[in-house]
PDB file of N, CA, C and O in Angstrom:
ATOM      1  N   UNK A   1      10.445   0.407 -24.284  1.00  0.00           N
ATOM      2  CA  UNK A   1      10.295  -0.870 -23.628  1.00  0.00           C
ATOM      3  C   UNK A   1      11.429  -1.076 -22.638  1.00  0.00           C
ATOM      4  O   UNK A   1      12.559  -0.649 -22.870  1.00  0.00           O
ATOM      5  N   UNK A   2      10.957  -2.059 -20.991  1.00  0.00           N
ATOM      6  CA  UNK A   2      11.866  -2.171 -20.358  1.00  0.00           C
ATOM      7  C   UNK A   2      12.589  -3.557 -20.537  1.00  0.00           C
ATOM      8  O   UNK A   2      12.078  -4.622 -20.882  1.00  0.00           O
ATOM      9  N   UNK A   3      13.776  -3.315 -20.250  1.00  0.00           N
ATOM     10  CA  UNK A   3      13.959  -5.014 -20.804  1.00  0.00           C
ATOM     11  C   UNK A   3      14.104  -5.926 -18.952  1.00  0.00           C
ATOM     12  O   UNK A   3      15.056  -5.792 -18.183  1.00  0.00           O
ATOM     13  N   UNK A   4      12.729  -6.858 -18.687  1.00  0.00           N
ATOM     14  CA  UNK A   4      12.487  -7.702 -17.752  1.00  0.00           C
ATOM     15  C   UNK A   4      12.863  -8.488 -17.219  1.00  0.00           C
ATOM     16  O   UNK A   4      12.508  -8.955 -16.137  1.00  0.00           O
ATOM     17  N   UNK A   5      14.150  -8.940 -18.326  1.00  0.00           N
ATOM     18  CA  UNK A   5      15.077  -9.815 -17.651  1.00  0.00           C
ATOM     19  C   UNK A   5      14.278 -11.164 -18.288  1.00  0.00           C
ATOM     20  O   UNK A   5      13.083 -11.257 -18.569  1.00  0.00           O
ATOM     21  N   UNK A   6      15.671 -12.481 -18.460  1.00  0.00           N
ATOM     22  CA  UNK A   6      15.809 -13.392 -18.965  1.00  0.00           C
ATOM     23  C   UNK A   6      14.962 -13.492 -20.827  1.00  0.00           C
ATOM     24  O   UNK A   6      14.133 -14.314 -21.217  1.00  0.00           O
ATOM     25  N   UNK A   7      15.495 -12.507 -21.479  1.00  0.00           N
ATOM     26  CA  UNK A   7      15.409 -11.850 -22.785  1.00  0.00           C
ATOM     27  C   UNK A   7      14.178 -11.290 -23.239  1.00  0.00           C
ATOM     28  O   UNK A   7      13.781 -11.083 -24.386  1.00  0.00           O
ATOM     29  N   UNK A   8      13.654 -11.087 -22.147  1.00  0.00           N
ATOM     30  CA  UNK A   8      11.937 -10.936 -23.110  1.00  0.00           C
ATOM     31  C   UNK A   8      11.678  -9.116 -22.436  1.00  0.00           C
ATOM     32  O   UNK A   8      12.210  -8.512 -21.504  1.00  0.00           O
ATOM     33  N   UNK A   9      10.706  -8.760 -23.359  1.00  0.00           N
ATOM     34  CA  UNK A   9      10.883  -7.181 -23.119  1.00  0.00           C
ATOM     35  C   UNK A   9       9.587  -6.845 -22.526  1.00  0.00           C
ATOM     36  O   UNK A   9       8.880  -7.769 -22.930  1.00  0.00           O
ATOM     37  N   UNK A  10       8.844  -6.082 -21.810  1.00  0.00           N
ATOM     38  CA  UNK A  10       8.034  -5.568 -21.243  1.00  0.00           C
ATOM     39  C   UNK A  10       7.648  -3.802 -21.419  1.00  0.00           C
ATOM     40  O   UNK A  10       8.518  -2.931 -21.417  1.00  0.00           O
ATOM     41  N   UNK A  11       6.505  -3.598 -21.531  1.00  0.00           N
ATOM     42  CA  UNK A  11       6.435  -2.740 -21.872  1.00  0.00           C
ATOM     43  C   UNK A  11       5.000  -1.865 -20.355  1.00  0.00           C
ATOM     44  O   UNK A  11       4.094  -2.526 -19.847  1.00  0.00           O
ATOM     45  N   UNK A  12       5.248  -0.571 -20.080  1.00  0.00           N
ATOM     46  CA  UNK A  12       4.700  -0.125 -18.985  1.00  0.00           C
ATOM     47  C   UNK A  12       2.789   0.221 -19.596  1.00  0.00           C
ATOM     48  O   UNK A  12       2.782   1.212 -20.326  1.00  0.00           O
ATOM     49  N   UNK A  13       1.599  -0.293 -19.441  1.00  0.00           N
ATOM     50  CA  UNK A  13       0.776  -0.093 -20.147  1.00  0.00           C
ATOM     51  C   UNK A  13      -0.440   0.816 -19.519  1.00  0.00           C
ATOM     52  O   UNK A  13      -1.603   0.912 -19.912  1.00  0.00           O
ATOM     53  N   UNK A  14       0.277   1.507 -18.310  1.00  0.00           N
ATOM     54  CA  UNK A  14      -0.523   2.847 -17.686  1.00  0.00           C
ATOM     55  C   UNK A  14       0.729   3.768 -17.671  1.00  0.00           C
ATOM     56  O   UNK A  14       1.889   3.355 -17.690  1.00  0.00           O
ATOM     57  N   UNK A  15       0.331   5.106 -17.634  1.00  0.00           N
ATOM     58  CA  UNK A  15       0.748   6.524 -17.415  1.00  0.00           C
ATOM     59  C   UNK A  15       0.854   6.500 -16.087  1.00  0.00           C
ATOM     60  O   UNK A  15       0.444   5.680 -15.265  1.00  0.00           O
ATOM     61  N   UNK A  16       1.611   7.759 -15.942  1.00  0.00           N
ATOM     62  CA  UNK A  16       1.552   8.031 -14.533  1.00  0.00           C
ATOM     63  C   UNK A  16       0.357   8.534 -13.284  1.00  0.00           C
ATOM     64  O   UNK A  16       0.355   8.664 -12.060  1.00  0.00           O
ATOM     65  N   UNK A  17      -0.414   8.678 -14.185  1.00  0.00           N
ATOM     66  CA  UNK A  17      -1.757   9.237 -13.939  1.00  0.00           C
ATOM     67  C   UNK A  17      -2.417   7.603 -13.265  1.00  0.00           C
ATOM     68  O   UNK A  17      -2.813   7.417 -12.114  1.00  0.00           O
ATOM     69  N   UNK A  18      -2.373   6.762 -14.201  1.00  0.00           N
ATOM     70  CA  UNK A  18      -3.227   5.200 -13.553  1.00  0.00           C
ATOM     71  C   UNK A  18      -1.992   4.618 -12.625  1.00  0.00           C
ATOM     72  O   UNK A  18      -2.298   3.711 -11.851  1.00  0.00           O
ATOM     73  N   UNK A  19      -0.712   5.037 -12.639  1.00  0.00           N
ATOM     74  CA  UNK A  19      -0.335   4.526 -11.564  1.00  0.00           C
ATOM     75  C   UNK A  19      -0.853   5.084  -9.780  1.00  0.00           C
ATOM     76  O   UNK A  19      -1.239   4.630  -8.703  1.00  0.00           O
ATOM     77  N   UNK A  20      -0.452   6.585 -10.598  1.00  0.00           N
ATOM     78  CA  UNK A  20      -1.524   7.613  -9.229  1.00  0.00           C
ATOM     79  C   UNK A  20      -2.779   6.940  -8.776  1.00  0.00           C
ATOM     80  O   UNK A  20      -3.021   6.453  -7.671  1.00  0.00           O
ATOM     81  N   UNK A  21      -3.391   6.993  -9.645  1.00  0.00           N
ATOM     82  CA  UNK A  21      -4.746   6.650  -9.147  1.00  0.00           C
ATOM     83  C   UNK A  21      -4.596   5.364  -8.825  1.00  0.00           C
ATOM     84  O   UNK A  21      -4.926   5.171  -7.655  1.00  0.00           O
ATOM     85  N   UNK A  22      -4.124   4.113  -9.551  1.00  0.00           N
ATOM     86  CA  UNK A  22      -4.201   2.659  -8.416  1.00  0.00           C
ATOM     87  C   UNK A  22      -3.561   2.746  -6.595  1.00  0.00           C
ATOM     88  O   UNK A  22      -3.979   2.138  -5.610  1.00  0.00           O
ATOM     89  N   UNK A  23      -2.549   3.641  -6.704  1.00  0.00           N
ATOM     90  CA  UNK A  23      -1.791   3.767  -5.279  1.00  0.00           C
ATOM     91  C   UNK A  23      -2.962   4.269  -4.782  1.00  0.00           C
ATOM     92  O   UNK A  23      -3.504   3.528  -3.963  1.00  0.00           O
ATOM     93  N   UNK A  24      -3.606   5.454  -5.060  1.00  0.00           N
ATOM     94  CA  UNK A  24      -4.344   6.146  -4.303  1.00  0.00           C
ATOM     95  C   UNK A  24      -5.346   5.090  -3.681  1.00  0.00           C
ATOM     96  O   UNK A  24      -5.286   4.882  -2.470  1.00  0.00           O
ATOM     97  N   UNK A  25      -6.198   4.465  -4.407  1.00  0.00           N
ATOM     98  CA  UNK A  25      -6.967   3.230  -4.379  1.00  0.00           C
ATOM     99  C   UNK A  25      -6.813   1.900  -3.178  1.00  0.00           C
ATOM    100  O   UNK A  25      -7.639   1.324  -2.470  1.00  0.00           O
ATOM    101  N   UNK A  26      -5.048   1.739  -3.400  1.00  0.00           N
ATOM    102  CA  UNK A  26      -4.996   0.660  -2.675  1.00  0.00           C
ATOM    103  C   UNK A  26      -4.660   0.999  -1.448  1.00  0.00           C
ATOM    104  O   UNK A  26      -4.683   0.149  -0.557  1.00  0.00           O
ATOM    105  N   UNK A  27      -4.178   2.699  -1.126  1.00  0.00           N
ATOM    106  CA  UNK A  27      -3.664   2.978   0.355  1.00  0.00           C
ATOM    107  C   UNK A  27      -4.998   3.730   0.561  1.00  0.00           C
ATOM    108  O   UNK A  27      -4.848   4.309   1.637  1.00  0.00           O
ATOM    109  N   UNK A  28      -6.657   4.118  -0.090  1.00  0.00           N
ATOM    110  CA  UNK A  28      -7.778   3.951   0.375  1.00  0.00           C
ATOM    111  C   UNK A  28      -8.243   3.140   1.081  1.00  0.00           C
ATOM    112  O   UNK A  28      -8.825   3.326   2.149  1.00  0.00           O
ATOM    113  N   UNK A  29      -7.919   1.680   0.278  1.00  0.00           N
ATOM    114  CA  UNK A  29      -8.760   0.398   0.684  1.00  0.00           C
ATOM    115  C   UNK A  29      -7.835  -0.167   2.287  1.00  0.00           C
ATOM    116  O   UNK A  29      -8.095  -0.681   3.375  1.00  0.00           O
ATOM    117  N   UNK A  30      -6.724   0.317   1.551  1.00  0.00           N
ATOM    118  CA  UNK A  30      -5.504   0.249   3.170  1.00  0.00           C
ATOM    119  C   UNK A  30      -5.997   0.497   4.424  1.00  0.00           C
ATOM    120  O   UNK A  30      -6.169  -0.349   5.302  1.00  0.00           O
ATOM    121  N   UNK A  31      -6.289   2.026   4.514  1.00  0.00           N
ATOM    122  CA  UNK A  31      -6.975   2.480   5.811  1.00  0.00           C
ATOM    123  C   UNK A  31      -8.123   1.575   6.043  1.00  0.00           C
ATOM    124  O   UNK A  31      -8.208   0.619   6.814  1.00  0.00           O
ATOM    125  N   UNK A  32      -9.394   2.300   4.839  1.00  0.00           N
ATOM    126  CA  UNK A  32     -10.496   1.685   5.508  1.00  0.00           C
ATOM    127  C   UNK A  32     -10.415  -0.320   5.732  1.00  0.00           C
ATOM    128  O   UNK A  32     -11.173  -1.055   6.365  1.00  0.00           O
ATOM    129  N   UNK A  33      -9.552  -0.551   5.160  1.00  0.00           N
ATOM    130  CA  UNK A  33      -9.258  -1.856   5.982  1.00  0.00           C
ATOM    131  C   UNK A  33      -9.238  -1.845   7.169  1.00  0.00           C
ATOM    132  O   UNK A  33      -9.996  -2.385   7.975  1.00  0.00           O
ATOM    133  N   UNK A  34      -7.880  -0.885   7.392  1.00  0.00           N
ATOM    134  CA  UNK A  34      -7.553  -0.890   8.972  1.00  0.00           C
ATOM    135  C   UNK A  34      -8.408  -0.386  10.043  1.00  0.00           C
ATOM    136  O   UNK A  34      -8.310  -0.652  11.241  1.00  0.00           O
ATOM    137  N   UNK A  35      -9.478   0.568   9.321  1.00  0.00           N
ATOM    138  CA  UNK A  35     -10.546   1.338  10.154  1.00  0.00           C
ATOM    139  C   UNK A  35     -11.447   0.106  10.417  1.00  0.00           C
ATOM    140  O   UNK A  35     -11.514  -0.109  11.627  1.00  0.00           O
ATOM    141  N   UNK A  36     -12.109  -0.709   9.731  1.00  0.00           N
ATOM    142  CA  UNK A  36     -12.857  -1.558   9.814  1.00  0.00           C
ATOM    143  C   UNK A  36     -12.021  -2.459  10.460  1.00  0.00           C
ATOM    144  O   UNK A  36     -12.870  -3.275  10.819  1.00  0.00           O
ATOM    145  N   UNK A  37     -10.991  -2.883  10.854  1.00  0.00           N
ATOM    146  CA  UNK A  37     -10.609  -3.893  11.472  1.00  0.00           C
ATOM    147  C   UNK A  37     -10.460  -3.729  12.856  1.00  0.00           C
ATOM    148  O   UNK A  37     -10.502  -4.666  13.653  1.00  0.00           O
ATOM    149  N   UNK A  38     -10.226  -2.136  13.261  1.00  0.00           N
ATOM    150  CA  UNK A  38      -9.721  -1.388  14.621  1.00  0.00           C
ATOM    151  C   UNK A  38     -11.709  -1.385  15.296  1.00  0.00           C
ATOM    152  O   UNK A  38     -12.096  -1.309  16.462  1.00  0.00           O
ATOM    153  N   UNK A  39     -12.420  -1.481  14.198  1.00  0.00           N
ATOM    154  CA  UNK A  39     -14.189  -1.006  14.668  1.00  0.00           C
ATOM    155  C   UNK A  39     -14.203  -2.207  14.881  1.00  0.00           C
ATOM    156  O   UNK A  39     -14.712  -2.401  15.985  1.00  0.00           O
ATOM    157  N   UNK A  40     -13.872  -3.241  14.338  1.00  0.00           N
ATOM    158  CA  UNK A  40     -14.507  -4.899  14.320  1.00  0.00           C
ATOM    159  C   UNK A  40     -13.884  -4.988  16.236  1.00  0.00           C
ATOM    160  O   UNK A  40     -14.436  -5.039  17.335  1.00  0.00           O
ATOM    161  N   UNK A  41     -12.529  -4.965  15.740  1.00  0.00           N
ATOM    162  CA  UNK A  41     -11.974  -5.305  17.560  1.00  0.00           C
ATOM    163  C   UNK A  41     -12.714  -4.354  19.019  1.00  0.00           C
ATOM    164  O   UNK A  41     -13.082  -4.865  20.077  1.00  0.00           O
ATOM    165  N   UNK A  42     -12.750  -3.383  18.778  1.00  0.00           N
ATOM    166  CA  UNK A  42     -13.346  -2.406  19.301  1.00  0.00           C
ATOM    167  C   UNK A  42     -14.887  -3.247  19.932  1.00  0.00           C
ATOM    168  O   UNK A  42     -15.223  -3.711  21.021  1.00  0.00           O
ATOM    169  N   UNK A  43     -15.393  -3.146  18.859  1.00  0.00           N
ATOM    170  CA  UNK A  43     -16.847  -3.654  18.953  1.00  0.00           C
ATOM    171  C   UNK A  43     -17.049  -5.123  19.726  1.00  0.00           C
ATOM    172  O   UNK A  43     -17.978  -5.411  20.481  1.00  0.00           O
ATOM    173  N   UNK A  44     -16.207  -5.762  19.432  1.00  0.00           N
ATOM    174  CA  UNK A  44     -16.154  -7.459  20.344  1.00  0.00           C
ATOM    175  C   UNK A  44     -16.742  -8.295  19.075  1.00  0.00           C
ATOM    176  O   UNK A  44     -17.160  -9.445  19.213  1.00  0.00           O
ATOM    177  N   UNK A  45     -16.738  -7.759  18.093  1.00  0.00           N
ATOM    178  CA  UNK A  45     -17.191  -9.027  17.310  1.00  0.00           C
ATOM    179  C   UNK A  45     -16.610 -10.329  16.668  1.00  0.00           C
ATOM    180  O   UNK A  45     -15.615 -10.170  15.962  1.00  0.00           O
ATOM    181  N   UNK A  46     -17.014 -11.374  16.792  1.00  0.00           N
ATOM    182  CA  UNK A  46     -16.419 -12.634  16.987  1.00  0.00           C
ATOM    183  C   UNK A  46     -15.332 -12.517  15.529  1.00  0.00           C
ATOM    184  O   UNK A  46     -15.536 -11.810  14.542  1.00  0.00           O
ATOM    185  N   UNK A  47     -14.399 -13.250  15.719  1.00  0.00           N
ATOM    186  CA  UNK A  47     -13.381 -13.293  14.514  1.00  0.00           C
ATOM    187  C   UNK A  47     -13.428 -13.239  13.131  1.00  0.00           C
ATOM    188  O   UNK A  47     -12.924 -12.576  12.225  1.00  0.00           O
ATOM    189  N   UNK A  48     -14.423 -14.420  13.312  1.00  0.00           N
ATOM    190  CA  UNK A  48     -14.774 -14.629  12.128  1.00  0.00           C
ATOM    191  C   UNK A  48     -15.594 -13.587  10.826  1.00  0.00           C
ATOM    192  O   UNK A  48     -15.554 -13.604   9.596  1.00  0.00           O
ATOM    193  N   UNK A  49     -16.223 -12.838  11.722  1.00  0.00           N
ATOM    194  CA  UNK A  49     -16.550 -11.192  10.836  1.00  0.00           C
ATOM    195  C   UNK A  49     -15.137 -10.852  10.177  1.00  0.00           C
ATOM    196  O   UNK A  49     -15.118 -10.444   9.016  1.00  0.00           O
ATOM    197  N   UNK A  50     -13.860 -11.027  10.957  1.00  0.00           N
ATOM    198  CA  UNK A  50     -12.964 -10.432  10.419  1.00  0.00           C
ATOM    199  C   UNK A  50     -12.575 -10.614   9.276  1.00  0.00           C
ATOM    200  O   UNK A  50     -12.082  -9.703   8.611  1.00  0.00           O
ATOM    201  N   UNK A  51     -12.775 -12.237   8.690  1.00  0.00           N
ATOM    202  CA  UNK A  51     -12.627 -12.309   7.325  1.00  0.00           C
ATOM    203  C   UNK A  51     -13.202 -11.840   6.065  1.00  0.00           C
ATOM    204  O   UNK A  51     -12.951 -12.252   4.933  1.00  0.00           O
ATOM    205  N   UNK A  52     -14.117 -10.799   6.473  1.00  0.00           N
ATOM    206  CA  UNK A  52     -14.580 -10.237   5.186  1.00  0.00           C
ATOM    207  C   UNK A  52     -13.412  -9.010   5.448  1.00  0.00           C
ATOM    208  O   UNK A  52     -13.189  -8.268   4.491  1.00  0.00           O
ATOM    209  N   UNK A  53     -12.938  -8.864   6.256  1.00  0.00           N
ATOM    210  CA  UNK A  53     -11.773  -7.775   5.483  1.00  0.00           C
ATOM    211  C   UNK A  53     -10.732  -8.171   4.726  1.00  0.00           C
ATOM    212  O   UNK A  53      -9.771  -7.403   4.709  1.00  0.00           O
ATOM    213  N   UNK A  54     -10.657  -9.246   4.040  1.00  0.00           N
ATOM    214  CA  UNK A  54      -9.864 -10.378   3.024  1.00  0.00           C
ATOM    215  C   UNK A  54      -9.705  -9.266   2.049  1.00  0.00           C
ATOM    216  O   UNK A  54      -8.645  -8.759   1.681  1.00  0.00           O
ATOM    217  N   UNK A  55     -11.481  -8.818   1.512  1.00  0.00           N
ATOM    218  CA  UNK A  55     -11.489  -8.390   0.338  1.00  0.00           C
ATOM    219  C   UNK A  55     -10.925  -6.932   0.152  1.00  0.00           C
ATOM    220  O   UNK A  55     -10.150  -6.785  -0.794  1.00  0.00           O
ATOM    221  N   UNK A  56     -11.232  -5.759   0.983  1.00  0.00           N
ATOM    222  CA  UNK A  56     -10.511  -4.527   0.737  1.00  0.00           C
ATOM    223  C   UNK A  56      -8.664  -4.738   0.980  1.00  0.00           C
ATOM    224  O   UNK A  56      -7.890  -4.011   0.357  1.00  0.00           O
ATOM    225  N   UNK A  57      -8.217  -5.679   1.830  1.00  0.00           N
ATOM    226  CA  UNK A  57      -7.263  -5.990   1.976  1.00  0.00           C
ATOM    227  C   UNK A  57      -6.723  -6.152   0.774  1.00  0.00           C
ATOM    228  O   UNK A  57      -5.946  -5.215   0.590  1.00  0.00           O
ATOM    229  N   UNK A  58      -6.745  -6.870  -0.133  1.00  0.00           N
ATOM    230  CA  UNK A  58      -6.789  -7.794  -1.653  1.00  0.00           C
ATOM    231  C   UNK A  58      -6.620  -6.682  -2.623  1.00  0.00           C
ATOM    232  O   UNK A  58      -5.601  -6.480  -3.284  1.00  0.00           O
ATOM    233  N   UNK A  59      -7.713  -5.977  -2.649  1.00  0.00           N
ATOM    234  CA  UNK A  59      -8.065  -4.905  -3.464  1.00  0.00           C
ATOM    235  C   UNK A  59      -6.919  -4.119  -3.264  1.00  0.00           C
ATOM    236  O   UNK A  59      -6.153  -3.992  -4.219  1.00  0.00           O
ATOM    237  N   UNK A  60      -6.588  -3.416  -1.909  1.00  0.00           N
ATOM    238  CA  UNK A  60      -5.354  -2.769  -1.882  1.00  0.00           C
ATOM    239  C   UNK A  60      -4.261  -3.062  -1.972  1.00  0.00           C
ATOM    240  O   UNK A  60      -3.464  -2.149  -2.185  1.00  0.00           O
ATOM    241  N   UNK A  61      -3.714  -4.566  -1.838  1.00  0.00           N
ATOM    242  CA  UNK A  61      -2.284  -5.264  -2.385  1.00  0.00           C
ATOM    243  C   UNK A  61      -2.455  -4.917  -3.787  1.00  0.00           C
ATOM    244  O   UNK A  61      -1.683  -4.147  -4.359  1.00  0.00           O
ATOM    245  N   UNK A  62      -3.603  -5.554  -4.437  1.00  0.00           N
ATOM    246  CA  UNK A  62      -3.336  -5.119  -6.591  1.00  0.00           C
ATOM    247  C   UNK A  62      -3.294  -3.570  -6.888  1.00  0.00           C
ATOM    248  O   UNK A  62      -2.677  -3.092  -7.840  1.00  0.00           O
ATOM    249  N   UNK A  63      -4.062  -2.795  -5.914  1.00  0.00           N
ATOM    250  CA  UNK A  63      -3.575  -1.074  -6.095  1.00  0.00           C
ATOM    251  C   UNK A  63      -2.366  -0.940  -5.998  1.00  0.00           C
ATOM    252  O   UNK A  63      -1.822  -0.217  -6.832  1.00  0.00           O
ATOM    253  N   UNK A  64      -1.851  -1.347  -5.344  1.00  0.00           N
ATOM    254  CA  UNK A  64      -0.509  -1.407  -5.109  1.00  0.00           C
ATOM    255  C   UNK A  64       0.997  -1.878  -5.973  1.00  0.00           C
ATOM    256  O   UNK A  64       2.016  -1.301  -6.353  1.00  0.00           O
ATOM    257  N   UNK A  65       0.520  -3.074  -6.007  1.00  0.00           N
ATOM    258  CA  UNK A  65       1.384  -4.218  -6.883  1.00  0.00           C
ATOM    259  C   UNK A  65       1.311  -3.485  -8.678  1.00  0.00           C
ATOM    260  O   UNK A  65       2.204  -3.484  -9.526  1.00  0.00           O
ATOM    261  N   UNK A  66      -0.224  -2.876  -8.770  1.00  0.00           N
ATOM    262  CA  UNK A  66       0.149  -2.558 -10.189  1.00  0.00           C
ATOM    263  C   UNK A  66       0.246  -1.384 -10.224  1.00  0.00           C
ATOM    264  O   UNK A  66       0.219  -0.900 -11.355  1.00  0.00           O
ATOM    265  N   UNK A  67       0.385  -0.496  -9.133  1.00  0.00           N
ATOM    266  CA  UNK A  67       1.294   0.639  -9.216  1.00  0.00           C
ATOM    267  C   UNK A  67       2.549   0.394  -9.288  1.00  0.00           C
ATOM    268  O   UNK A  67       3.281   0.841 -10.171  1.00  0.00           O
ATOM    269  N   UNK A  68       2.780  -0.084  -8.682  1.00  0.00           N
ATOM    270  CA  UNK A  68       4.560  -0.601  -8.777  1.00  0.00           C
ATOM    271  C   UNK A  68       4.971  -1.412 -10.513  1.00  0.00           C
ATOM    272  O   UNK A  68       5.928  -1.265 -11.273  1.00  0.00           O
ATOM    273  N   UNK A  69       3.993  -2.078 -10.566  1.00  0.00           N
ATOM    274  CA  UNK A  69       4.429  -3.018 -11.819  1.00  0.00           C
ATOM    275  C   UNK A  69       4.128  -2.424 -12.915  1.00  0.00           C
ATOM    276  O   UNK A  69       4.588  -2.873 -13.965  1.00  0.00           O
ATOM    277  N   UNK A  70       3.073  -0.986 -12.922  1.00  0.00           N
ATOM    278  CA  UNK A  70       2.765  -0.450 -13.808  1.00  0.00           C
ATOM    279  C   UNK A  70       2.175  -1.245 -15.058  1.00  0.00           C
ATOM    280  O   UNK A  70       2.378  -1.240 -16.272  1.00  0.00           O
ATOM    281  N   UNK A  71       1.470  -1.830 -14.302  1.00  0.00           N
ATOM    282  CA  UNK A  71       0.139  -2.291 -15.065  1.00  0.00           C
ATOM    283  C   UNK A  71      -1.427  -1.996 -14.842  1.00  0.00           C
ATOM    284  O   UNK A  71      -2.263  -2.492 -15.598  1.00  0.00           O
TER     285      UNK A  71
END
């Protein structure tokens, strides 16, 4: 167990293997974010399309965040 600070203990509840694979995941959803966002501009389509890239965006911050946090 790691100790988390202000007395309480934490413990890491993926391997290195589910940390691999969430990074992999969230710098997937990373690109094709960015691919879909570079096609959206490209294409002329009005802004507001752009907000469905919220969600792979999202998806790849928690690939991320619980690679790091190892959860």
């Amino acid at each position: 167990m790691a100790f988390a600070g202000k007395g309480t203990m934490s413990a890491a509840n993926i391997g290195a293997k589910g940390r691999w694979d969430r990074f992999v995941m969230g710098l997937a959803l990373l690109v094709l974010g960015l691919g879909l966002a570079a096609a959206m501009i490209f294409a002329g389509l009005d802004r507001w399309w752009r907000m469905a890239l919220f969600l792979p965006f999202w998806v790849a911050a928690l690939g991320f965040f619980q690679a790091r946090e190892k959860t």
